[in-house]
Short mmCIF file of C-alpha atoms in Angstrom, two decimals:
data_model
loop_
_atom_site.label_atom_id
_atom_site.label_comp_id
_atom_site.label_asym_id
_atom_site.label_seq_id
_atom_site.Cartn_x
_atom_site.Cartn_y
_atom_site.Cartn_z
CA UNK A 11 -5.86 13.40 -14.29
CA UNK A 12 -7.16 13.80 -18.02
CA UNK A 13 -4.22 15.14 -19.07
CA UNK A 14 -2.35 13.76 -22.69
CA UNK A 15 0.44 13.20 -20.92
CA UNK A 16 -1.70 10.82 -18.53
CA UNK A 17 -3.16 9.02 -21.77
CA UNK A 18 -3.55 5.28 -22.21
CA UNK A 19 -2.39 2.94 -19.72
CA UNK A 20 -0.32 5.79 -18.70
CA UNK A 21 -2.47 8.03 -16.29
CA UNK A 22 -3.62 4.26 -14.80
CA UNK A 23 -0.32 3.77 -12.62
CA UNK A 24 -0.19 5.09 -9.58
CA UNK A 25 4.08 6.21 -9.75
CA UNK A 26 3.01 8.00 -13.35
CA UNK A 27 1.30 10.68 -11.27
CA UNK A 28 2.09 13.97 -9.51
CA UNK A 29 1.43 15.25 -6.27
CA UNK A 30 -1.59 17.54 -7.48
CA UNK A 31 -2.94 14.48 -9.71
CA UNK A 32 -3.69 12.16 -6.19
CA UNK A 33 -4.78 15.47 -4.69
CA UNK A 34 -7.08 15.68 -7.51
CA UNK A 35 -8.08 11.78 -6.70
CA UNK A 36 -8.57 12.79 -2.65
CA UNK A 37 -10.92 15.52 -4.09
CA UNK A 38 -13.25 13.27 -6.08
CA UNK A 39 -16.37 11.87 -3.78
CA UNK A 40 -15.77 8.68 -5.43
CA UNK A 41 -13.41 6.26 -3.07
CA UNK A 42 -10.16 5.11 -4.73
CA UNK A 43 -9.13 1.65 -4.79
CA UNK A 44 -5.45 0.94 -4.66
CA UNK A 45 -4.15 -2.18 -6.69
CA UNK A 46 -1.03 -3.90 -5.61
CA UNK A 47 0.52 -6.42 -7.70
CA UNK A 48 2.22 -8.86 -5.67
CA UNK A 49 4.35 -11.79 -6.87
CA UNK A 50 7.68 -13.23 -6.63
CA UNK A 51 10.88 -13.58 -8.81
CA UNK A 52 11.26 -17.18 -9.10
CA UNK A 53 12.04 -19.55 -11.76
CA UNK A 54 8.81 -20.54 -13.83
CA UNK A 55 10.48 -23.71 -15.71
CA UNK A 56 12.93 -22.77 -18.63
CA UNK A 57 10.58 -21.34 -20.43
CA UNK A 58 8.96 -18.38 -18.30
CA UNK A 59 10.26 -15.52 -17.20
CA UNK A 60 11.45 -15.23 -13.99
CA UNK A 61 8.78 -12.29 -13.35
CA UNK A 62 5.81 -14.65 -14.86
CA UNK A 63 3.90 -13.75 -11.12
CA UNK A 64 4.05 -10.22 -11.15
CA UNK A 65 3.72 -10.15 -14.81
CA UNK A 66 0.14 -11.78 -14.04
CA UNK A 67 -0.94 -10.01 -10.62
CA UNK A 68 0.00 -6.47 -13.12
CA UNK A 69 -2.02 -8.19 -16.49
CA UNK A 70 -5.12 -8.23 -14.38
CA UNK A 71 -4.36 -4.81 -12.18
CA UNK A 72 -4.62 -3.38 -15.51
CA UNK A 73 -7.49 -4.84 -17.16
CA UNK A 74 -9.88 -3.94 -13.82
CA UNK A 75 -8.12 -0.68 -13.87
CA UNK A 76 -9.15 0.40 -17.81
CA UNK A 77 -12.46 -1.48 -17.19
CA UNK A 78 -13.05 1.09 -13.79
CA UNK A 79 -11.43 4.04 -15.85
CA UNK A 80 -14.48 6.09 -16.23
CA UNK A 81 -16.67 4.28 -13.63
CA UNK A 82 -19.35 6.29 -11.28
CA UNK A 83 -18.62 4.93 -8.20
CA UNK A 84 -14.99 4.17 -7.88
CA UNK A 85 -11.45 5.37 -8.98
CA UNK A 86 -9.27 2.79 -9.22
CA UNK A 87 -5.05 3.16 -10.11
CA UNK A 88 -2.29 0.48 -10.27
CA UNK A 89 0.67 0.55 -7.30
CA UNK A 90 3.78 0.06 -8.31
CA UNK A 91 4.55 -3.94 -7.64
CA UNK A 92 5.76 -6.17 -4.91
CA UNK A 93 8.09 -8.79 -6.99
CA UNK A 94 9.62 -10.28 -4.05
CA UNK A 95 8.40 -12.83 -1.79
CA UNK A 96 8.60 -15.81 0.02
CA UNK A 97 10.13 -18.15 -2.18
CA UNK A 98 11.46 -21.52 -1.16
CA UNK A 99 10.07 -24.00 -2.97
CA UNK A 100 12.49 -22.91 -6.01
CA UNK A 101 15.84 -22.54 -3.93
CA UNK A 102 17.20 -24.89 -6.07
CA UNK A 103 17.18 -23.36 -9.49
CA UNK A 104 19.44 -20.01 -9.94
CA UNK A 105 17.14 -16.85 -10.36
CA UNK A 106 15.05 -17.06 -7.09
CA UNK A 107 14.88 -13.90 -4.79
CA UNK A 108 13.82 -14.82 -1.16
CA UNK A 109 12.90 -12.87 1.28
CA UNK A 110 12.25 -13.42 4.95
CA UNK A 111 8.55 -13.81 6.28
CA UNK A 112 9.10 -10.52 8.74
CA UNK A 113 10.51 -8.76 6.07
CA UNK A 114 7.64 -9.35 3.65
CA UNK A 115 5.10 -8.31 6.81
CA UNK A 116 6.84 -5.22 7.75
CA UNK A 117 7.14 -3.68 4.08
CA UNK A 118 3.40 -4.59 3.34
CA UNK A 119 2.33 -3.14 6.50
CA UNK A 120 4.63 -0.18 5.69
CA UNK A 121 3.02 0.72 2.34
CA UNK A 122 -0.77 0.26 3.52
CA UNK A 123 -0.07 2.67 6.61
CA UNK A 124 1.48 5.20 5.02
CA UNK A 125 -1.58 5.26 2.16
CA UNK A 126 -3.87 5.03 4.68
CA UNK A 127 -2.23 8.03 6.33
CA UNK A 128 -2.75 10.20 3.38
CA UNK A 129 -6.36 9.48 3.43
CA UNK A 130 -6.06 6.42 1.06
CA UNK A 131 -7.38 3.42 2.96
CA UNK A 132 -8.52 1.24 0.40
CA UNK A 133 -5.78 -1.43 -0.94
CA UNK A 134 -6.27 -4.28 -2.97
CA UNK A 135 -2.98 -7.29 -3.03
CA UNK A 136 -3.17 -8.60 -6.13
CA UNK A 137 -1.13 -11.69 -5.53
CA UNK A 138 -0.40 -14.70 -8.03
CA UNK A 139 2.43 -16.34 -6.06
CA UNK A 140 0.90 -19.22 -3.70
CA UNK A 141 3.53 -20.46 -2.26
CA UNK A 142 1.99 -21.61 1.59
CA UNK A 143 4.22 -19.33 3.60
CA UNK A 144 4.01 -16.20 1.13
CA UNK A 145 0.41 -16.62 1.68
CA UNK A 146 0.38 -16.86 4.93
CA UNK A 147 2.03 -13.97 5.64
CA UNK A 148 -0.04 -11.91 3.16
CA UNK A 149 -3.02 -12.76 5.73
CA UNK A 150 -1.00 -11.65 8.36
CA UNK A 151 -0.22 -8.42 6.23
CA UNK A 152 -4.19 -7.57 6.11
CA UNK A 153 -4.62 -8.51 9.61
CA UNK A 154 -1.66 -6.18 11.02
CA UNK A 155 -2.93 -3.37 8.94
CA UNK A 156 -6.36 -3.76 10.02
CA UNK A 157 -5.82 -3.74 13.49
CA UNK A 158 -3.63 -0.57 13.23
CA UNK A 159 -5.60 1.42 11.13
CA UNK A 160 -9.06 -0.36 10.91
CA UNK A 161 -8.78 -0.30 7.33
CA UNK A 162 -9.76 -3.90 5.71
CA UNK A 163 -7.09 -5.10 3.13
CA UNK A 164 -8.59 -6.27 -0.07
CA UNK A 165 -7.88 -9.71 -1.23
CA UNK A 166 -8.33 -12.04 -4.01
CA UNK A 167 -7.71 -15.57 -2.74
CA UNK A 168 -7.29 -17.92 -5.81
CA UNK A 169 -6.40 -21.14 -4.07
CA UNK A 170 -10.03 -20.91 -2.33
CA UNK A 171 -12.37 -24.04 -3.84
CA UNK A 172 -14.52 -21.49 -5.31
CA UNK A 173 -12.25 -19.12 -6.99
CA UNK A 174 -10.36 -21.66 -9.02
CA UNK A 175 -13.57 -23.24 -10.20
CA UNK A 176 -13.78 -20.15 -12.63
CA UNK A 177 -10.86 -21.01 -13.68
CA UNK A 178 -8.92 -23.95 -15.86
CA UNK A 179 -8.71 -27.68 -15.26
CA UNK A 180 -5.16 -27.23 -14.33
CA UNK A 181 -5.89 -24.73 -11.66
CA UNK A 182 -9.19 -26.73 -10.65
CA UNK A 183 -7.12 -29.74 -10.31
CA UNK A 184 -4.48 -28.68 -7.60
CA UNK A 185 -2.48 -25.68 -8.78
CA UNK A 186 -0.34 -24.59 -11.85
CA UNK A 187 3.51 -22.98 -11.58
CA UNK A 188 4.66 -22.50 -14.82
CA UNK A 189 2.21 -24.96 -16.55
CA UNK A 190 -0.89 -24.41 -19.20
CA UNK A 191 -2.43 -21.77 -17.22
CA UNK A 192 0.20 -19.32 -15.89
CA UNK A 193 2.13 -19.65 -19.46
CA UNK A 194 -0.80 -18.96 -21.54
CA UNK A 195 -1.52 -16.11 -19.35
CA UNK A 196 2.18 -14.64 -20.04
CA UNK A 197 1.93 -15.34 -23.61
CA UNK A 198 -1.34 -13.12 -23.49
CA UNK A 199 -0.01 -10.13 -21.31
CA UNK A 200 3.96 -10.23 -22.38
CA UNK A 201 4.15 -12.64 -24.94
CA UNK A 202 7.56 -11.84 -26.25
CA UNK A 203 8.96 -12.97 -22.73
CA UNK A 204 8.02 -17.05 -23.39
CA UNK A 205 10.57 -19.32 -24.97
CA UNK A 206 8.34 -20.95 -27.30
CA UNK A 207 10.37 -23.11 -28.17
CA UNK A 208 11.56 -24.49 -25.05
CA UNK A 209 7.52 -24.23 -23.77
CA UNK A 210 6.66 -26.69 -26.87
CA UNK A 211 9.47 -29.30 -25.94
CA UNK A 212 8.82 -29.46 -22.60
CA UNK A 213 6.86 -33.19 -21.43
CA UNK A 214 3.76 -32.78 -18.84
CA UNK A 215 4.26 -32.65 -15.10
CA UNK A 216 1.39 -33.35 -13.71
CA UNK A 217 1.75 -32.61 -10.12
CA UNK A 218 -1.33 -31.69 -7.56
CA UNK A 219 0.44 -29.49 -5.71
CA UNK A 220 -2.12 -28.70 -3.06
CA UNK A 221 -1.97 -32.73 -2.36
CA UNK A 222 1.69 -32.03 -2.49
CA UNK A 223 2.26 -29.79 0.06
CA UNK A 224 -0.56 -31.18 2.04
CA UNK A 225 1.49 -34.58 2.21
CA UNK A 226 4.36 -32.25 3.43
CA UNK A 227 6.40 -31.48 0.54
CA UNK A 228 8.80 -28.48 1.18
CA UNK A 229 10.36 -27.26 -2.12
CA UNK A 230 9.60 -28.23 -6.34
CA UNK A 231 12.66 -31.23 -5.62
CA UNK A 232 11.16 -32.41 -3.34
CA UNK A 233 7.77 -32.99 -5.07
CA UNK A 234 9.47 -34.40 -8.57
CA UNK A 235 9.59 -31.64 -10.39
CA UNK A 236 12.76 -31.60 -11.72
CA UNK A 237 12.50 -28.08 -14.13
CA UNK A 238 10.35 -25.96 -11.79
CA UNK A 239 7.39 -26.46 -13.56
CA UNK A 240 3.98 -28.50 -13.14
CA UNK A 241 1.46 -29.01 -15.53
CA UNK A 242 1.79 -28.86 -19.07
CA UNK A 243 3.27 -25.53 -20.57
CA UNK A 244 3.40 -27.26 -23.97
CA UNK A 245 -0.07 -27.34 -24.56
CA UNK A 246 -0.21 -23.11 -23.58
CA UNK A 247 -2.11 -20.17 -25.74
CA UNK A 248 -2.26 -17.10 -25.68
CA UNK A 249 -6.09 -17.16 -26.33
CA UNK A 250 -6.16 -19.17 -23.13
CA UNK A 251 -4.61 -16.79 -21.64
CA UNK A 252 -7.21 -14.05 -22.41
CA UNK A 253 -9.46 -16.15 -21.17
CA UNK A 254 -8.11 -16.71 -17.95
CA UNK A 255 -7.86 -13.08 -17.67
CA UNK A 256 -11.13 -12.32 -18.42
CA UNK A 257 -12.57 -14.74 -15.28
CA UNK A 258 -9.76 -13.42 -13.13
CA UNK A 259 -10.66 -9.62 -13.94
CA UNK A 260 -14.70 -10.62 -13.32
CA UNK A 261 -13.83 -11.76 -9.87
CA UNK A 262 -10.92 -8.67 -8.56
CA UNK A 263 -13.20 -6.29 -10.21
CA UNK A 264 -16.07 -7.69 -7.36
CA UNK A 265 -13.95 -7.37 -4.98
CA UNK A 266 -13.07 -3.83 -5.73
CA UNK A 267 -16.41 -2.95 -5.62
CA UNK A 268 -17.06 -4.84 -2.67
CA UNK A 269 -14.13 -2.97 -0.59
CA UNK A 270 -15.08 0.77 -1.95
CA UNK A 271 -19.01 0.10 -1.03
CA UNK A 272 -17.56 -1.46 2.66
CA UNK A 273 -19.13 -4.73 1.73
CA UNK A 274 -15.57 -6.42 2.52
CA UNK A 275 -13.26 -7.28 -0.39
CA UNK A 276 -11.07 -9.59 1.19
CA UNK A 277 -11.39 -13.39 0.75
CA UNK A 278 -10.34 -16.00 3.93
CA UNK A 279 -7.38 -18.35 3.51
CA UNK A 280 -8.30 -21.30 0.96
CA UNK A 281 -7.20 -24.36 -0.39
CA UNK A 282 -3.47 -24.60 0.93
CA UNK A 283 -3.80 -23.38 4.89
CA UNK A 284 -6.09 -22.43 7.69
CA UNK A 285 -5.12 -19.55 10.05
#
């Protein structure tokens, strides 16, 4: 694949390639690991872009993958993303794109199948949308493709205890949509795609939303939020951001190694459900 037409960030997506470059890939000894961005397009306060999930799950896809570039033991390349998910909990705000539970299932099945299929078994879902249900179904994702191809699904599960203690405050102390951490991460990755000026006018809403949906909350209305945000965007930064990214690559680039050395890769529900 070290071709100039392949150069950059280029030859590190997955759809940027030809036939005869994944051949080349199948070739190597060295197992390739499959990152999928997953997210959802939802409203992110009036501030964030719509895509500020994907736009995250792809920020540290890429990061891992240029780390991995030229690594020994792996080969690593970017999917193209999942931006559509389960998403409820913003139904009232224009922008959101649900989809059905089933739906989400079948087409994640769909894609780890037919990769497997090819002789590509390793996948990674890079996820940053936590709504409970989209979750959920993720796990059910991994287990369906598991049990039809004995493949594990690779999984980085950042509402688990011990993944958001690497993380900020914010995300420590019961989730962030839209607030200090997810914005700072956008202004790091696609910073041209904040409203600044909206983010710096906009008051705190501080919201545990774990505690939230754990008291049975069903949608951002519902638990006060009246802008679809929690949290406090105003006080976002781009060096944050980096930051963030920086712990968040450190853990996905563990479990990348874990899944192409068949130590496992894939974390157990956390903080907002048990299945």
């Amino acid at each position: 694949m070290a071709t100039d037409r392949l150069a950059g960030d280029e030859g590190l997506f997955f759809a940027n390639l030809t036939f005869a470059d994944v051949q080349r890939m199948l070739d190597d000894p060295r197992p390739v690991v499959l990152l999928l961005p997953v997210g959802s397009t939802e409203p992110h306060g009036p501030h964030s872009p719509l895509a500020t999930d994907p736009i995250i799950s792809t920020a540290m896809c890429l990061r891992v993958a240029r780390a991995l570039r030229e690594d020994p033991e792996v080969q690593v390349s970017i999917l193209p993303d999942v931006s559509y998910g389960v998403t409820r909990f913003t139904a009232a705000w224009p922008g959101h794109i649900h989809i059905e539970e089933e739906t989400l299932l079948a087409f994640l099945g769909d894609i780890c199948v037919s990769l497997a299929e090819q002789g590509l078994p390793h996948v990674v879902f890079v996820n940053n949308h936590f709504e409970p249900a989209h979750v959920r179904t993720l796990h059910r994702a991994m287990d369906a493709v598991e049990e039809r191809t004995g493949n594990v699904v690779g999984y980085l599960d950042l509402t688990r205890k011990r993944r958001a203690a690497e993380l900020t405050d914010e995300v420590r102390e019961g989730g962030s949509h839209a607030g200090q951490y997810e914005t700072s991460i956008v202004l790091a990755a696609r910073p041209g795609l904040v409203d600044e000026e909206a983010m710096r006018s906009l008051p705190p809403a501080p919201k545990n939303l774990a505690a939230e949906i754990a008291a049975g909350c069903k949608d951002f209305v519902a638990m006060g939020l009246p802008d679809a945000y929690n949290g406090t965007p105003a006080e976002a930064t781009a060096a944050e951001g980096e930051q963030s990214l920086a712990a968040l690559e450190r853990m996905l680039t563990a479990q990348v190694r874990d899944l192409a050395a068949g130590r496992g890769g894939r974390d157990k529900p956390g903080l907002y459900f048990r299945v």
